[in-house]
Amino acid sequence: MTERAAYIGRIRNLARAVAASYLDSRARLGFPMAPKAWADEVIAQLNNKKAA
Protein backbone atom coordinates (compact mmCIF):
# COMPACT_ATOMS: atom_id res chain seq x y z
CA MET A 1 0.00 0.00 0.00
CA THR A 2 1.35 3.40 -0.87
CA GLU A 3 1.76 6.16 1.66
CA ARG A 4 -0.99 8.16 -0.07
CA ALA A 5 -3.46 5.29 0.10
CA ALA A 6 -2.67 4.68 3.76
CA TYR A 7 -3.19 8.37 4.53
CA ILE A 8 -6.54 8.40 2.74
CA GLY A 9 -7.56 5.31 4.70
CA ARG A 10 -6.69 6.99 7.99
CA ILE A 11 -8.68 10.09 7.04
CA ARG A 12 -11.69 7.97 6.06
CA ASN A 13 -11.55 6.08 9.36
CA LEU A 14 -11.30 9.35 11.28
CA ALA A 15 -14.28 10.80 9.39
CA ARG A 16 -16.29 7.65 10.10
CA ALA A 17 -15.47 7.87 13.82
CA VAL A 18 -16.43 11.56 13.94
CA ALA A 19 -19.74 10.87 12.16
CA ALA A 20 -20.55 8.00 14.55
CA SER A 21 -19.73 10.18 17.55
CA TYR A 22 -21.93 12.99 16.24
CA LEU A 23 -24.83 10.60 15.63
CA ASP A 24 -24.47 9.20 19.16
CA SER A 25 -24.40 12.66 20.71
CA ARG A 26 -27.51 13.78 18.81
CA ALA A 27 -29.31 10.53 19.68
CA ARG A 28 -28.57 11.08 23.40
CA LEU A 29 -30.26 14.48 23.08
CA GLY A 30 -33.21 12.94 21.23
CA PHE A 31 -32.51 14.81 17.97
CA PRO A 32 -33.90 18.10 19.28
CA MET A 33 -33.92 19.91 15.90
CA ALA A 34 -35.71 17.11 14.02
CA PRO A 35 -39.47 16.60 13.75
CA LYS A 36 -40.66 14.24 16.48
CA ALA A 37 -41.70 11.50 14.04
CA TRP A 38 -38.30 11.49 12.35
CA ALA A 39 -36.46 11.47 15.65
CA ASP A 40 -38.53 8.55 16.94
CA GLU A 41 -37.93 6.60 13.73
CA VAL A 42 -34.17 7.09 13.81
CA ILE A 43 -33.94 6.28 17.51
CA ALA A 44 -35.89 3.05 16.89
CA GLN A 45 -33.54 2.14 14.04
CA LEU A 46 -30.49 2.78 16.21
CA ASN A 47 -31.95 0.67 19.02
CA ASN A 48 -32.67 -2.18 16.58
CA LYS A 49 -29.13 -1.96 15.23
CA LYS A 50 -27.66 -2.13 18.75
CA ALA A 51 -29.85 -5.14 19.62
CA ALA A 52 -28.69 -7.08 16.54
Coordinates of N, CA and C in Angstrom, one line a residue:
M1 N 0.9 -1.2 0.0 CA 0.0 0.0 0.0 C 0.9 1.2 0.0
T2 N 0.6 2.2 -0.8 CA 1.4 3.4 -0.9 C 1.1 4.3 0.3
E3 N 2.0 5.2 0.5 CA 1.8 6.2 1.7 C 0.5 7.0 1.5
R4 N 0.2 7.4 0.2 CA -1.0 8.2 -0.1 C -2.3 7.4 0.2
A5 N -2.3 6.1 -0.2 CA -3.5 5.3 0.1 C -3.7 5.1 1.6
A6 N -2.6 4.9 2.3 CA -2.7 4.7 3.8 C -3.2 5.9 4.4
Y7 N -2.7 7.1 4.0 CA -3.2 8.4 4.5 C -4.7 8.6 4.3
I8 N -5.1 8.3 3.1 CA -6.5 8.4 2.7 C -7.4 7.5 3.6
G9 N -6.9 6.3 3.8 CA -7.6 5.3 4.7 C -7.7 5.8 6.1
R10 N -6.6 6.4 6.6 CA -6.7 7.0 8.0 C -7.7 8.1 8.1
I11 N -7.7 9.0 7.1 CA -8.7 10.1 7.0 C -10.1 9.6 7.0
R12 N -10.4 8.5 6.2 CA -11.7 8.0 6.1 C -12.1 7.4 7.4
N13 N -11.2 6.7 8.1 CA -11.5 6.1 9.4 C -11.8 7.2 10.4
L14 N -11.1 8.2 10.4 CA -11.3 9.3 11.3 C -12.7 10.0 11.0
A15 N -13.0 10.2 9.7 CA -14.3 10.8 9.4 C -15.4 9.9 9.8
R16 N -15.3 8.6 9.7 CA -16.3 7.6 10.1 C -16.5 7.7 11.6
A17 N -15.4 7.8 12.4 CA -15.5 7.9 13.8 C -16.1 9.2 14.3
V18 N -15.8 10.3 13.6 CA -16.4 11.6 13.9 C -17.9 11.5 13.7
A19 N -18.3 11.0 12.5 CA -19.7 10.9 12.2 C -20.5 10.0 13.2
A20 N -19.9 8.9 13.6 CA -20.6 8.0 14.5 C -20.7 8.7 15.9
S21 N -19.7 9.4 16.3 CA -19.7 10.2 17.5 C -20.8 11.3 17.5
Y22 N -20.9 12.0 16.4 CA -21.9 13.0 16.2 C -23.3 12.4 16.3
L23 N -23.5 11.3 15.6 CA -24.8 10.6 15.6 C -25.2 10.2 17.1
D24 N -24.2 9.6 17.8 CA -24.5 9.2 19.2 C -24.8 10.4 20.0
S25 N -24.1 11.5 19.9 CA -24.4 12.7 20.7 C -25.8 13.2 20.4
R26 N -26.2 13.3 19.2 CA -27.5 13.8 18.8 C -28.6 12.8 19.3
A27 N -28.3 11.5 19.2 CA -29.3 10.5 19.7 C -29.5 10.7 21.2
R28 N -28.4 10.9 21.9 CA -28.6 11.1 23.4 C -29.5 12.3 23.7
L29 N -29.4 13.3 22.9 CA -30.3 14.5 23.1 C -31.7 14.3 22.5
G30 N -31.9 13.2 21.8 CA -33.2 12.9 21.2 C -33.5 13.7 19.9
F31 N -32.4 14.1 19.2 CA -32.5 14.8 18.0 C -33.4 16.0 18.1
P32 N -33.0 17.0 18.9 CA -33.9 18.1 19.3 C -34.3 19.0 18.1
M33 N -33.6 19.0 17.0 CA -33.9 19.9 15.9 C -34.8 19.2 14.9
A34 N -35.0 17.9 15.0 CA -35.7 17.1 14.0 C -37.2 17.0 14.4
P35 N -38.1 16.9 13.4 CA -39.5 16.6 13.8 C -39.6 15.3 14.6
K36 N -40.5 15.3 15.5 CA -40.7 14.2 16.5 C -40.8 12.9 15.8
A37 N -41.5 12.8 14.7 CA -41.7 11.5 14.0 C -40.4 11.0 13.5
W38 N -39.6 11.9 12.9 CA -38.3 11.5 12.4 C -37.4 11.0 13.5
A39 N -37.3 11.8 14.5 CA -36.5 11.5 15.7 C -36.8 10.1 16.2
D40 N -38.1 9.8 16.4 CA -38.5 8.6 16.9 C -38.1 7.4 16.0
E41 N -38.3 7.6 14.7 CA -37.9 6.6 13.7 C -36.4 6.3 13.8
V42 N -35.6 7.3 13.8 CA -34.2 7.1 13.8 C -33.7 6.4 15.1
I43 N -34.3 6.9 16.2 CA -33.9 6.3 17.5 C -34.3 4.8 17.5
A44 N -35.5 4.5 17.0 CA -35.9 3.1 16.9 C -34.9 2.3 16.0
Q45 N -34.5 2.8 14.9 CA -33.5 2.1 14.0 C -32.2 1.9 14.8
L46 N -31.8 2.9 15.5 CA -30.5 2.8 16.2 C -30.6 1.7 17.3
N47 N -31.7 1.7 18.0 CA -31.9 0.7 19.0 C -32.0 -0.7 18.4
N48 N -32.6 -0.9 17.3 CA -32.7 -2.2 16.6 C -31.3 -2.6 16.1
K49 N -30.5 -1.7 15.7 CA -29.1 -2.0 15.2 C -28.3 -2.4 16.4
K50 N -28.4 -1.8 17.6 CA -27.7 -2.1 18.8 C -28.1 -3.5 19.3
A51 N -29.4 -3.8 19.1 CA -29.9 -5.1 19.6 C -29.4 -6.3 18.7
A52 N -29.1 -6.0 17.5 CA -28.7 -7.1 16.5 C -27.2 -7.5 16.7

